[in-house]
Tab-separated table of C-alpha atoms and ligand atoms in Angstrom:
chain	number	residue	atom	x	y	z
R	297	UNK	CA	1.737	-19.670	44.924
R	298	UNK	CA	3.313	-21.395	41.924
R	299	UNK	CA	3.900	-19.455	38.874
R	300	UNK	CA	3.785	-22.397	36.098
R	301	UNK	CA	4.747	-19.801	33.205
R	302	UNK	CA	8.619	-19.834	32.978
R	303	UNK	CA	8.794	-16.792	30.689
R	304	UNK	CA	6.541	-13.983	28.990
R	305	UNK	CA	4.078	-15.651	26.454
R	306	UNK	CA	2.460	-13.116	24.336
R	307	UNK	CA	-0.704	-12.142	24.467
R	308	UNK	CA	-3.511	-14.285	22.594
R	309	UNK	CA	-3.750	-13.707	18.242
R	310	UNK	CA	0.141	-12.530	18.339
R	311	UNK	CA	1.593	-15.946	17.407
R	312	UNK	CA	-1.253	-16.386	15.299
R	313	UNK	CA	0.641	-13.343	13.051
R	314	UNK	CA	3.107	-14.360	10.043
R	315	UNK	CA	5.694	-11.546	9.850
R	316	UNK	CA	5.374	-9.959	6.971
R	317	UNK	CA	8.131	-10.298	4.326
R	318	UNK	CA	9.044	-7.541	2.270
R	319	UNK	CA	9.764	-7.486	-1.620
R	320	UNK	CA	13.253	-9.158	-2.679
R	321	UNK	CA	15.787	-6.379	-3.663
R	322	UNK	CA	18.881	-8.317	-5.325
R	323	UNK	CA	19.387	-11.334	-7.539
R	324	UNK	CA	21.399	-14.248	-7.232
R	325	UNK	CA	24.638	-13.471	-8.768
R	326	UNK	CA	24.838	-9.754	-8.505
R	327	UNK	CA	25.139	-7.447	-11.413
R	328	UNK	CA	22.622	-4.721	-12.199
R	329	UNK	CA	19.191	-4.916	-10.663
R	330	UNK	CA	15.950	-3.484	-10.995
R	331	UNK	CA	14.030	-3.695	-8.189
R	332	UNK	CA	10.337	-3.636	-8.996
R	333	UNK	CA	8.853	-5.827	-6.301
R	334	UNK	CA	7.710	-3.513	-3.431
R	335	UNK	CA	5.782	-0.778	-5.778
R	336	UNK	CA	8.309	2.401	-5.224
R	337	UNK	CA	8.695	5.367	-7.814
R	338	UNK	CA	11.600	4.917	-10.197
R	339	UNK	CA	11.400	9.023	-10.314
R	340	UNK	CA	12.889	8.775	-7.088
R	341	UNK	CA	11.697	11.798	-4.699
R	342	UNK	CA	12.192	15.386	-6.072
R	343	UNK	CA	15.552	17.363	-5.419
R	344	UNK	CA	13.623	19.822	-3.154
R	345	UNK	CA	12.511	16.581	-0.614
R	346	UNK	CA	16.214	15.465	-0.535
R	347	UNK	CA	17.570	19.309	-0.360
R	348	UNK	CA	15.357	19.299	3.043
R	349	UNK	CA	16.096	16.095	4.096
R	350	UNK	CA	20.361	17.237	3.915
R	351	UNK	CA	19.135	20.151	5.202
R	352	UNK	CA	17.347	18.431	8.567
R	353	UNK	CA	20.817	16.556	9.078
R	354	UNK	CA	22.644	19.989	10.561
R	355	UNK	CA	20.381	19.535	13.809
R	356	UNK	CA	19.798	16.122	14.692
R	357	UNK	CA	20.228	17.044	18.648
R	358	UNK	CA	16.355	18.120	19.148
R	359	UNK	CA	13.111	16.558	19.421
R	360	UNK	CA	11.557	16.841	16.387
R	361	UNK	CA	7.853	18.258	16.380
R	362	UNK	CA	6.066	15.769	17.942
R	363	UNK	CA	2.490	17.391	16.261
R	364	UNK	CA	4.469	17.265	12.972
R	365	UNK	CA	2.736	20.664	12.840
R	366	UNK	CA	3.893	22.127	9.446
R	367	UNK	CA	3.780	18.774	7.767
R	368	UNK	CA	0.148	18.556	8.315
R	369	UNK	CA	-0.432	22.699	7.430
R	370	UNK	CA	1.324	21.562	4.463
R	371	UNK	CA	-1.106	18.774	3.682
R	372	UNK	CA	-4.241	20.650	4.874
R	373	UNK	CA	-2.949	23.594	1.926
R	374	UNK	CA	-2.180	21.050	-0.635
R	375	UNK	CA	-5.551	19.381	-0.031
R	376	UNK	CA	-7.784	22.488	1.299
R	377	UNK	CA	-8.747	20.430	4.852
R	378	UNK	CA	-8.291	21.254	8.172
R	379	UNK	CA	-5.079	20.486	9.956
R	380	UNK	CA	-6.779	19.347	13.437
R	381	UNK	CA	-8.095	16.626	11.668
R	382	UNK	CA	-4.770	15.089	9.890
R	383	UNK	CA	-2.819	13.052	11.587
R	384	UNK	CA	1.009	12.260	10.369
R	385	UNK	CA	2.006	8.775	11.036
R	386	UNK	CA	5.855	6.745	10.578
R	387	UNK	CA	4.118	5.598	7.569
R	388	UNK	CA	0.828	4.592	6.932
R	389	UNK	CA	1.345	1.254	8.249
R	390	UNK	CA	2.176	3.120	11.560
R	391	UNK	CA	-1.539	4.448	11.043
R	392	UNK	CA	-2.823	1.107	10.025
R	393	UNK	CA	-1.849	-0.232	12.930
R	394	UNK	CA	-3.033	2.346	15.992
R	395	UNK	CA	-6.401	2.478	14.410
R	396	UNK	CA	-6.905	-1.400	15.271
R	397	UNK	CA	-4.987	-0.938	18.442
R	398	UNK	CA	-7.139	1.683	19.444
R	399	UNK	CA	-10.551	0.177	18.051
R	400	UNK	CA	-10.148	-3.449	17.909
R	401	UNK	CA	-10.331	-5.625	20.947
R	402	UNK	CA	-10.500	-8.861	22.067
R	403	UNK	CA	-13.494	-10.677	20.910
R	404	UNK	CA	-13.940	-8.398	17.998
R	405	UNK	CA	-13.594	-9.097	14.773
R	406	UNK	CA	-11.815	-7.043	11.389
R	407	UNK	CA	-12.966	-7.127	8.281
R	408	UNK	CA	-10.732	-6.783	4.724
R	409	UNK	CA	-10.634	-8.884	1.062
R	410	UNK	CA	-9.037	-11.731	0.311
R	411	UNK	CA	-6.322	-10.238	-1.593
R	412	UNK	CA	-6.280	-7.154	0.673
R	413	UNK	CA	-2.775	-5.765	2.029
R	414	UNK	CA	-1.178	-7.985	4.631
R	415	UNK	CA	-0.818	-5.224	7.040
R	416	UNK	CA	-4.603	-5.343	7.647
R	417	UNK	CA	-4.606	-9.476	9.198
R	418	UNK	CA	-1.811	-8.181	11.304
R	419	UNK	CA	-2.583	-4.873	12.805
R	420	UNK	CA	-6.379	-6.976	13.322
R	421	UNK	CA	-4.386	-9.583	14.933
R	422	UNK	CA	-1.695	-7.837	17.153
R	423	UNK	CA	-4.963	-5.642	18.867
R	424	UNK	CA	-6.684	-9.386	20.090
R	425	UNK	CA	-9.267	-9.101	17.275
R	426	UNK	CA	-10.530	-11.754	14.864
R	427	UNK	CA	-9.650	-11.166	10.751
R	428	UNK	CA	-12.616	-12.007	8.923
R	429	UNK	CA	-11.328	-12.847	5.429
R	430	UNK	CA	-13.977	-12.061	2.471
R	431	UNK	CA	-13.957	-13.252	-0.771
R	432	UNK	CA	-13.246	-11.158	-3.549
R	433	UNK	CA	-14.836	-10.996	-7.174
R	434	UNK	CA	-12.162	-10.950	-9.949
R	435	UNK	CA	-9.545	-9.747	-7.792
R	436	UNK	CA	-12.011	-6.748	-6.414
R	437	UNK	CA	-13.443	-5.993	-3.037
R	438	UNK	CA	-17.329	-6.932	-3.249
R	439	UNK	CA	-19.440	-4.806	-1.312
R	440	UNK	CA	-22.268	-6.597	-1.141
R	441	UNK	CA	-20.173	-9.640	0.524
R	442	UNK	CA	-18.823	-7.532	2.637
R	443	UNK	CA	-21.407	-6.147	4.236
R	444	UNK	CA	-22.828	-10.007	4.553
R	445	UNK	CA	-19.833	-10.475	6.678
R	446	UNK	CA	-20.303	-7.241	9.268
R	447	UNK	CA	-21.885	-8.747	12.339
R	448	UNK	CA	-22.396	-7.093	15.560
R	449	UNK	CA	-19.063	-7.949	16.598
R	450	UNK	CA	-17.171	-6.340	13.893
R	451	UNK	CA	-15.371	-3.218	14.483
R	452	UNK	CA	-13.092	-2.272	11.541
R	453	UNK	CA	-13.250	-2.812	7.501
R	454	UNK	CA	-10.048	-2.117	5.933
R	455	UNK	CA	-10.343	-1.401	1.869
R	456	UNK	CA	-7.153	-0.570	-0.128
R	457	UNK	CA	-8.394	1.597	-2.909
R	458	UNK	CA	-6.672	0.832	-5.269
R	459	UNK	CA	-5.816	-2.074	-3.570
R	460	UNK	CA	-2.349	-3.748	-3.698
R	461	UNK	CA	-1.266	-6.194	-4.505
R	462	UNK	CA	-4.166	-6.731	-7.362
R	463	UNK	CA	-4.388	-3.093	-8.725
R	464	UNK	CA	-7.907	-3.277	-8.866
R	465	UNK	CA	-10.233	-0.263	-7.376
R	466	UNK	CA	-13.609	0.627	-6.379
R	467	UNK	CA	-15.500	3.456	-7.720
R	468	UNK	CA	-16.791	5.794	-5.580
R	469	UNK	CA	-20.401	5.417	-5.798
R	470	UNK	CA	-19.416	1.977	-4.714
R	471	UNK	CA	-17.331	3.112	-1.235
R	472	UNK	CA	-20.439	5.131	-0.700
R	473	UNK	CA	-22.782	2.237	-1.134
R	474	UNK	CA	-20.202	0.018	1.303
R	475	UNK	CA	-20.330	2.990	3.887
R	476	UNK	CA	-23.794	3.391	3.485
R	477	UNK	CA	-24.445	-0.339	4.509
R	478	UNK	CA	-22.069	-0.350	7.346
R	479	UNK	CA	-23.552	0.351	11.282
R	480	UNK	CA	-21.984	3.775	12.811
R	481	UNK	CA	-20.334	2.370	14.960
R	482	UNK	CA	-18.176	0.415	12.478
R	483	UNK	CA	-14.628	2.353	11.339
R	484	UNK	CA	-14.355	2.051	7.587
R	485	UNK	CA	-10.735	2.816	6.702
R	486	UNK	CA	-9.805	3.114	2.907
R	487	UNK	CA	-6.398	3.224	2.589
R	488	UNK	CA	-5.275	5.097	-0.630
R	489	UNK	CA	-1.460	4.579	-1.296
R	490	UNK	CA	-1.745	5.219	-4.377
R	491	UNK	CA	-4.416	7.444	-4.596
R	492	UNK	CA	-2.534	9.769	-6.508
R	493	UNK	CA	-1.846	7.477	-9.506
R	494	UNK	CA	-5.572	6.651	-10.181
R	495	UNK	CA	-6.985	7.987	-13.329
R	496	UNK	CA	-10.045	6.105	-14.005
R	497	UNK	CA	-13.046	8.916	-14.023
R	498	UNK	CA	-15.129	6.920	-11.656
R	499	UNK	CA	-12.515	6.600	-8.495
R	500	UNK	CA	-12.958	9.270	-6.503
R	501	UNK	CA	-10.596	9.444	-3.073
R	502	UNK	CA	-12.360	8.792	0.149
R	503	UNK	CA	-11.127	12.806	1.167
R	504	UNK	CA	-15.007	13.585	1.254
R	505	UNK	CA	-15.818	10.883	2.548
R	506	UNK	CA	-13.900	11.125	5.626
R	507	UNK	CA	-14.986	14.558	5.574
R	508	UNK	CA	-18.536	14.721	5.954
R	509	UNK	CA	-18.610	11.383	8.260
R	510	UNK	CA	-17.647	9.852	11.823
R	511	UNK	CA	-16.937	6.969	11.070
R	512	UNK	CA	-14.512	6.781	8.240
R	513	UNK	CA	-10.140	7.457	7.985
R	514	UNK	CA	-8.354	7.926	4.781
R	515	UNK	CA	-4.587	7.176	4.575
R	516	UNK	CA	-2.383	8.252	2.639
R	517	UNK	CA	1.592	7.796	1.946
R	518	UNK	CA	4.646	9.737	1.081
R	519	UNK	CA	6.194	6.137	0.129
R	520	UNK	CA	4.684	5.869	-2.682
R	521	UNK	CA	4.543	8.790	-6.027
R	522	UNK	CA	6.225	10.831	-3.357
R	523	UNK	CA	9.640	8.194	-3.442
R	524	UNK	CA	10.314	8.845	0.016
R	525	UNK	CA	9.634	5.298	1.096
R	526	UNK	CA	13.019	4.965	3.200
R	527	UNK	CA	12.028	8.161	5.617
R	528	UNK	CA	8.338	6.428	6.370
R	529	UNK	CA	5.522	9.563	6.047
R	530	UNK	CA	1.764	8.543	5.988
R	531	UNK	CA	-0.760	10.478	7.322
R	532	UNK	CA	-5.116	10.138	8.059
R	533	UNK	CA	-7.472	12.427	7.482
R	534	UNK	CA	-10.479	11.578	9.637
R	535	UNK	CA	-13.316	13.029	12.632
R	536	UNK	CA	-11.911	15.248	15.231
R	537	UNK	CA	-12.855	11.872	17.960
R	538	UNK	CA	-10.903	9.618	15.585
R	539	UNK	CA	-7.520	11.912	15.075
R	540	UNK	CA	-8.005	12.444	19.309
R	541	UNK	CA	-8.256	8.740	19.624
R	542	UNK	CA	-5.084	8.461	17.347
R	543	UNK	CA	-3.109	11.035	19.026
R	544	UNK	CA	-3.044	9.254	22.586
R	545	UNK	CA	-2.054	5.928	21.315
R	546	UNK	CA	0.515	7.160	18.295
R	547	UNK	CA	4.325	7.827	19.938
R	548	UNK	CA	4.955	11.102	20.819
R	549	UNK	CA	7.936	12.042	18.523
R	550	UNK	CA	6.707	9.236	15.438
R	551	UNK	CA	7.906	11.419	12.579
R	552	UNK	CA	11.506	12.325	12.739
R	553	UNK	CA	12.616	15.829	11.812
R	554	UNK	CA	14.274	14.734	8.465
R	555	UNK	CA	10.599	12.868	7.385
R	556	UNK	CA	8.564	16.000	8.415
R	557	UNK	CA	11.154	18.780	6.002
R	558	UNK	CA	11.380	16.178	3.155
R	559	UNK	CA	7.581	15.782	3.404
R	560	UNK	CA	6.879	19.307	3.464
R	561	UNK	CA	9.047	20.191	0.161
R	562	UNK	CA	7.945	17.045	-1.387
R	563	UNK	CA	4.039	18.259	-1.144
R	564	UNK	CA	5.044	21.481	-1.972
R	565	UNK	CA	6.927	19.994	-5.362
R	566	UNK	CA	3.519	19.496	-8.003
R	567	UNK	CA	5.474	19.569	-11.265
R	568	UNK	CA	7.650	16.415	-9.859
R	569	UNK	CA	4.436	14.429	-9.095
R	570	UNK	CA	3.138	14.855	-12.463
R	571	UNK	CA	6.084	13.604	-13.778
R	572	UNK	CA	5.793	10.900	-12.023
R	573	UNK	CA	2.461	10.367	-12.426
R	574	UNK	CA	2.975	11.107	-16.443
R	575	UNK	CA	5.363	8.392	-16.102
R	576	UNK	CA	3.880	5.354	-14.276
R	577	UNK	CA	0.501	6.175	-16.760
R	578	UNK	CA	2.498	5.753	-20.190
R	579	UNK	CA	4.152	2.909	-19.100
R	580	UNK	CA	1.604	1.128	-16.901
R	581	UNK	CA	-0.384	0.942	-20.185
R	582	UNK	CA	2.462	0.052	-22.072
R	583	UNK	CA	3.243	-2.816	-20.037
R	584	UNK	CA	-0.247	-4.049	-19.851
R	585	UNK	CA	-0.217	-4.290	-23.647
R	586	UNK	CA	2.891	-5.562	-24.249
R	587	UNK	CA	2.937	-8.269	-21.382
R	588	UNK	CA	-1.316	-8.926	-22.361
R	589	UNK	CA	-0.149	-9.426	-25.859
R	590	UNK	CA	1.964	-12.127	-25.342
R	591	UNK	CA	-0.981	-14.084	-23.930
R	592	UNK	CA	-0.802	-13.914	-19.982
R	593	UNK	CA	-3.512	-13.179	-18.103
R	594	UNK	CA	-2.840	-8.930	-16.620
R	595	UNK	CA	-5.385	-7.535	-14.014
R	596	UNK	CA	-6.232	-4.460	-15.145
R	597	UNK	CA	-4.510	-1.941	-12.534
R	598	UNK	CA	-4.831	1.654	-11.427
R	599	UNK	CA	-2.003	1.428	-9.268
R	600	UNK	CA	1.564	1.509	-9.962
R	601	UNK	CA	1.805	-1.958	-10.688
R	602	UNK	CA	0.365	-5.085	-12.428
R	603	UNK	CA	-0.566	-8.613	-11.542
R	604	UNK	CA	0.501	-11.003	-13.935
R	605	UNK	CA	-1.190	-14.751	-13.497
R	606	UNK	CA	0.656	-17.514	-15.033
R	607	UNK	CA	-0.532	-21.136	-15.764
R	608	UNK	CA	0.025	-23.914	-12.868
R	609	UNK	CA	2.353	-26.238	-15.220
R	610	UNK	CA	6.031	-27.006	-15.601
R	611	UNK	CA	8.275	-24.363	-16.909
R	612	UNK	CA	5.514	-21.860	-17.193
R	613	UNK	CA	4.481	-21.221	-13.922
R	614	UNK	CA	4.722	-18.038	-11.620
R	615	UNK	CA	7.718	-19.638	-9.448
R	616	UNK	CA	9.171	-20.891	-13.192
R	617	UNK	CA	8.621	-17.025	-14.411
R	618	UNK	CA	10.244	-15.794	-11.006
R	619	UNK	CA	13.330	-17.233	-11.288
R	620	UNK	CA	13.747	-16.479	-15.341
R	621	UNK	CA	13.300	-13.036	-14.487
R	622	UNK	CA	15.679	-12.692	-11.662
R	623	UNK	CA	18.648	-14.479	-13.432
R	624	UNK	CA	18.240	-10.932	-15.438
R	625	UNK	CA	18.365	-9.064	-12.893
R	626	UNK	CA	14.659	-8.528	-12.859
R	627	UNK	CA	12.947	-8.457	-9.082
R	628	UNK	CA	8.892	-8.604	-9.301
R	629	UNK	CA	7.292	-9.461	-5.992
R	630	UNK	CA	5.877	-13.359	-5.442
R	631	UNK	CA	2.778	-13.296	-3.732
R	632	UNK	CA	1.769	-16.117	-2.642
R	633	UNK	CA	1.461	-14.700	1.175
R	634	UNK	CA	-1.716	-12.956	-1.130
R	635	UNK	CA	-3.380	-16.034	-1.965
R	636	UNK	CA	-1.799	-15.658	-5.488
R	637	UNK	CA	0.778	-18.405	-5.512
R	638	UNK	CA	0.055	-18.444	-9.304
R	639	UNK	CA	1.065	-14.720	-9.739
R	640	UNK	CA	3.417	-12.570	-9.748
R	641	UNK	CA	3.747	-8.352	-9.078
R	642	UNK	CA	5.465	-5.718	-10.988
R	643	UNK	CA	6.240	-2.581	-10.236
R	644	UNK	CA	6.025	0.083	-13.159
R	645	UNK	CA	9.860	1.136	-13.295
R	646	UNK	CA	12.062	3.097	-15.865
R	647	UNK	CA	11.475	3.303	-19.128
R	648	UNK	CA	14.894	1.174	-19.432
R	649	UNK	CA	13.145	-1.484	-16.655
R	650	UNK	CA	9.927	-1.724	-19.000
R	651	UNK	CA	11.669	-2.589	-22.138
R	652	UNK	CA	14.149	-5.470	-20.054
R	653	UNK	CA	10.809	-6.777	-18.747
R	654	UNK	CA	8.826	-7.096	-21.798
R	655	UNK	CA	11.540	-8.706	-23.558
R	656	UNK	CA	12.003	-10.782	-20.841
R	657	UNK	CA	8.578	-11.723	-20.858
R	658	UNK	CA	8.515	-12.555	-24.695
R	659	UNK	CA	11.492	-14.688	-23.994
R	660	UNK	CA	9.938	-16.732	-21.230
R	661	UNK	CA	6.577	-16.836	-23.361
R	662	UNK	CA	9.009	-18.377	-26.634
R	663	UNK	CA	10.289	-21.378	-24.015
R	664	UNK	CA	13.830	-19.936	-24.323
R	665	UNK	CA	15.132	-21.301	-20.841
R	666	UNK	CA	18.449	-20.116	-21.156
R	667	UNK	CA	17.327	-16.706	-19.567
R	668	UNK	CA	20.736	-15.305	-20.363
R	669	UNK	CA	21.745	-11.492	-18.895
R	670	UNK	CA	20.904	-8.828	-20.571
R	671	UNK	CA	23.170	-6.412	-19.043
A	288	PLP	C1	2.726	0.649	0.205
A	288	PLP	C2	1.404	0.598	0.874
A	288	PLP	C3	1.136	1.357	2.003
A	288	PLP	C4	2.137	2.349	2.486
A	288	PLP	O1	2.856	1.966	3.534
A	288	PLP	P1	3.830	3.005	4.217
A	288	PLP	O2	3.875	2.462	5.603
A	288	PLP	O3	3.199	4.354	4.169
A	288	PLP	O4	5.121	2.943	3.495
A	288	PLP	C5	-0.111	1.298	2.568
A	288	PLP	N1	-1.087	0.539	2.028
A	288	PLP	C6	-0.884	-0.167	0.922
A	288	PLP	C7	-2.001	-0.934	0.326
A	288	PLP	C8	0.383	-0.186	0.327
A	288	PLP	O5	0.599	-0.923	-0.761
């Protein structure tokens, strides 16, 4: 018997995947930066988190828990559930990705929205399954189109509420309505990174949701108001068949020791989250005014970040915008990988980051090219 394969080819759908690229973080040129392309706190974590986290370094022989036991009592306390049914992942994309591994197979197909997270076409495509792409209206997840898309092949709808990178949210009577329409056997997953940030009266997180049914996970993530982004801490709160399902596919150990203390005193830290949340909703708004007023086009967001559209002509477009903005030292996020070549992401940052970026902003608006450091 001739073998004709000469090395390993990948399984089917895996070449099909385009890596995903992560934010920028520096500038041409060097000098001072502020990063606000990948949507982290400028609070930074609170001292307790990075008291633990020093702490965790004095034993780094053992295994850490691999039930991440007191990170999930700590959860279960802060949000009155029941610890058998959290599961702790090495960030939610870690939990993203095992639910399609463990539900999606060949010949099936995954639903999300057009401008949905990335990490959705690729955990659908690395488990053999189809992505079924559905359009959005004004940058928001339609329920009605996509539950025209479920067909009896479909195994998995993935919303990000809010969703990233366009800010925009459903309300909850809405995610009810979309799980309402959806066959049982279907796993609706709303992914709430930044859950904790929403204030609009009508959002309402998925906790209950996932609750009271078999067929739905919420995700969380300490990456986000938490600021622990670099030690990778999500977790799902789901049925006791879905967390079992989860905990034979997940790797045993997938939260190191250092993630599980820093998560713990982070939970356990409210006044530092309401900073932070205090923060991000003064200046969110202040952005959206200031950046609205000078005549782009904002998405209104609920998230920690806006999406700023720009006109498709020379000198004023996003890729024009992009590179005025990073000759100050300015990072916002390109997404064009989105479907938004047009657009551009920022991250709500200090108050200092804010003020650079409208000013920037009015510059580019005037047609000063010069874009000239601030710093
Ligand atoms: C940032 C983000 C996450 C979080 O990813 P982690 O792996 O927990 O850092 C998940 N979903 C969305 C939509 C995000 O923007």
């Amino acid at each position: 018997m001739t073998n004709l394969m000469t090395r390993p080819v990948p399984r089917p759908r895996v070449l099909d995947i385009e890596a995903y690229v992560p934010g920028k973080s520096a500038a041409p040129g060097g000098g001072k930066t502020h990063k606000l392309s990948s949507n982290e706190t400028p609070m930074g974590p609170s001292p307790k988190a990075l008291e633990a986290y020093r702490r965790a370094g004095a034993d780094l022989a053992l295994y850490p828990d691999g039930a991440a036991s007191d990170l999930r009592g700590a959860i279960a306390r802060r949000y009155n559930l029941d610890p058998g049914r959290i599961v702790c992942g090495n960030g939610s994309d870690d939990l993203l990705h095992l639910l399609a591994g463990a539900y999606v197979g060949a010949g099936d197909e995954g639903i999300f929205t057009e401008h949905g997270f990335l990490v959705y076409r690729i955990a659908i495509l690395a488990a053999g399954g189809a992505p079924v792409v559905v359009p959005e209206t004004n940058h928001t997840a339609n329920v009605d189109a996509i539950l025209s898309h479920v067909t009896p092949r479909t195994k998995i709808v993935y919303i990000a509420n809010p969703n990233n990178p366009t800010g925009t949210y459903l309300p909850f009577a809405e995610v009810k309505r979309l799980h309402a329409g959806l066959p049982g056997h279907v796993l609706l997953v709303l992914d709430e990174a930044y859950g904790e940030y929403v204030r609009a009266a009508d959002y309402s997180s998925g906790l209950a949701l996932a609750g009271a049914c078999d067929n739905v996970v919420m995700t969380r993530t300490f990456s986000k108001i938490y600021g622990l982004a670099a030690l990778r801490i999500g977790w799902a709160f789901a049925s006791a068949e879905i967390c079992d399902a989860l905990n034979r596919v997940r790797g045993p150990f997938n939260l190191n020791t250092a993630a599980i203390e820093a998560g713990i005193a982070a939970i356990g830290d409210a006044a530092h989250t309401q900073m932070a949340a205090a923060h991000n909703a003064k200046w969110l708004d202040w952005l959206y005014a200031e950046i609205s007023g000078l005549g782009f086009k904002v998405t209104p967001s609920v998230g920690n970040f806006l999406l700023i559209h720009f006109p498709r002509e020379a000198g004023k477009s996003a890729a024009d915008a992009d590179r005025f903005l990073s000759a100050r030292g300015l990072i916002l996020r390109a997404v064009g990988a989105y479907g938004l070549p047009d657009a551009l992401r920022l991250t709500v940052g200090t108050e200092e980051a804010c003020r650079l970026v409208a000013a920037a902003f009015a510059d580019f608006a005037r047609g000063s090219g010069g874009a000239a450091r601030h710093d």
